[in-house]
Amino acid sequence: DRLIQELLDTNLLQIGEKIPLKITECEILSIVKDSLLNLNRVDLDRIVLQGSPRWGHWDRDALRRSIENLLNNAIKYG
């Protein structure tokens, strides 16, 4: 699902279209926690999550994908 959405978004950008966003009010700490659930146990043990809930208006799915990409890159190259 995630890979397909990334490919669709990339295709839209390549043809000069804008990526449609579904902006809703959501809490970013819960999005980060959801992203951490997709990591394997070994990688999860290397991460310390600190912070407090912050509400804002974001595209929850796009933000989650971005956070997952950042986490995966940090694990892979960090």
CSV table of C-alpha atoms in Angstrom, one decimal:
chain,number,residue,atom,x,y,z
A,1,ASP,CA,0.0,0.0,0.0
A,2,ARG,CA,2.7,2.4,1.0
A,3,LEU,CA,4.9,1.6,-2.0
A,4,ILE,CA,2.0,2.0,-4.4
A,5,GLN,CA,1.1,5.4,-3.0
A,6,GLU,CA,4.7,6.6,-3.2
A,7,LEU,CA,4.8,5.5,-6.9
A,8,LEU,CA,1.6,7.3,-7.6
A,9,ASP,CA,2.8,10.4,-5.9
A,10,THR,CA,6.1,10.3,-7.8
A,11,ASN,CA,4.2,9.9,-11.1
A,12,LEU,CA,2.1,12.9,-10.3
A,13,LEU,CA,5.2,15.0,-9.6
A,14,GLN,CA,6.9,13.8,-12.8
A,15,ILE,CA,4.0,15.0,-15.0
A,16,GLY,CA,3.8,18.3,-13.1
A,17,GLU,CA,0.7,17.6,-11.1
A,18,LYS,CA,0.2,18.4,-7.4
A,19,ILE,CA,-0.1,15.7,-4.9
A,20,PRO,CA,-3.6,15.8,-3.3
A,21,LEU,CA,-3.4,16.2,0.4
A,22,LYS,CA,-6.1,15.2,2.9
A,23,ILE,CA,-5.5,17.7,5.7
A,24,THR,CA,-7.1,16.9,9.0
A,25,GLU,CA,-6.5,17.8,12.6
A,26,CYS,CA,-4.3,15.1,14.1
A,27,GLU,CA,-1.7,14.6,16.8
A,28,ILE,CA,1.9,14.1,15.6
A,29,LEU,CA,3.3,12.0,18.5
A,30,SER,CA,0.7,9.3,17.8
A,31,ILE,CA,1.7,9.4,14.1
A,32,VAL,CA,5.4,8.9,15.1
A,33,LYS,CA,4.4,6.0,17.5
A,34,ASP,CA,2.4,4.4,14.7
A,35,SER,CA,5.5,4.7,12.4
A,36,LEU,CA,7.6,3.0,15.0
A,37,LEU,CA,5.3,0.0,15.0
A,38,ASN,CA,6.5,-0.8,11.5
A,39,LEU,CA,10.1,-1.3,12.5
A,40,ASN,CA,11.6,-4.6,13.5
A,41,ARG,CA,12.4,-5.3,17.1
A,42,VAL,CA,16.1,-4.8,16.8
A,43,ASP,CA,15.8,-1.4,15.2
A,44,LEU,CA,13.1,-0.4,17.7
A,45,ASP,CA,15.4,-1.1,20.6
A,46,ARG,CA,17.8,1.6,19.2
A,47,ILE,CA,15.2,4.4,19.3
A,48,VAL,CA,14.2,6.6,22.2
A,49,LEU,CA,11.0,8.6,21.7
A,50,GLN,CA,10.7,11.7,23.7
A,51,GLY,CA,8.1,14.5,23.5
A,52,SER,CA,4.6,15.5,24.3
A,53,PRO,CA,1.5,15.5,22.1
A,54,ARG,CA,1.2,18.3,19.6
A,55,TRP,CA,-1.9,18.9,17.6
A,56,GLY,CA,-1.9,20.4,14.1
A,57,HIS,CA,-3.4,20.1,10.7
A,58,TRP,CA,-1.6,17.6,8.5
A,59,ASP,CA,-2.1,14.9,6.0
A,60,ARG,CA,-1.8,12.0,8.4
A,61,ASP,CA,-0.8,9.3,5.8
A,62,ALA,CA,1.7,11.5,4.0
A,63,LEU,CA,3.3,12.6,7.3
A,64,ARG,CA,3.5,8.9,8.4
A,65,ARG,CA,5.2,7.9,5.2
A,66,SER,CA,7.7,10.8,5.6
A,67,ILE,CA,8.5,9.8,9.2
A,68,GLU,CA,8.9,6.1,8.2
A,69,ASN,CA,11.3,7.1,5.4
A,70,LEU,CA,13.3,9.3,7.9
A,71,LEU,CA,13.4,6.4,10.4
A,72,ASN,CA,14.4,3.9,7.9
A,73,ASN,CA,17.2,6.1,6.5
A,74,ALA,CA,18.4,6.9,10.1
A,75,ILE,CA,18.6,3.2,10.8
A,76,LYS,CA,20.2,2.3,7.5
A,77,TYR,CA,22.8,5.1,7.5
A,78,GLY,CA,23.1,6.1,11.1
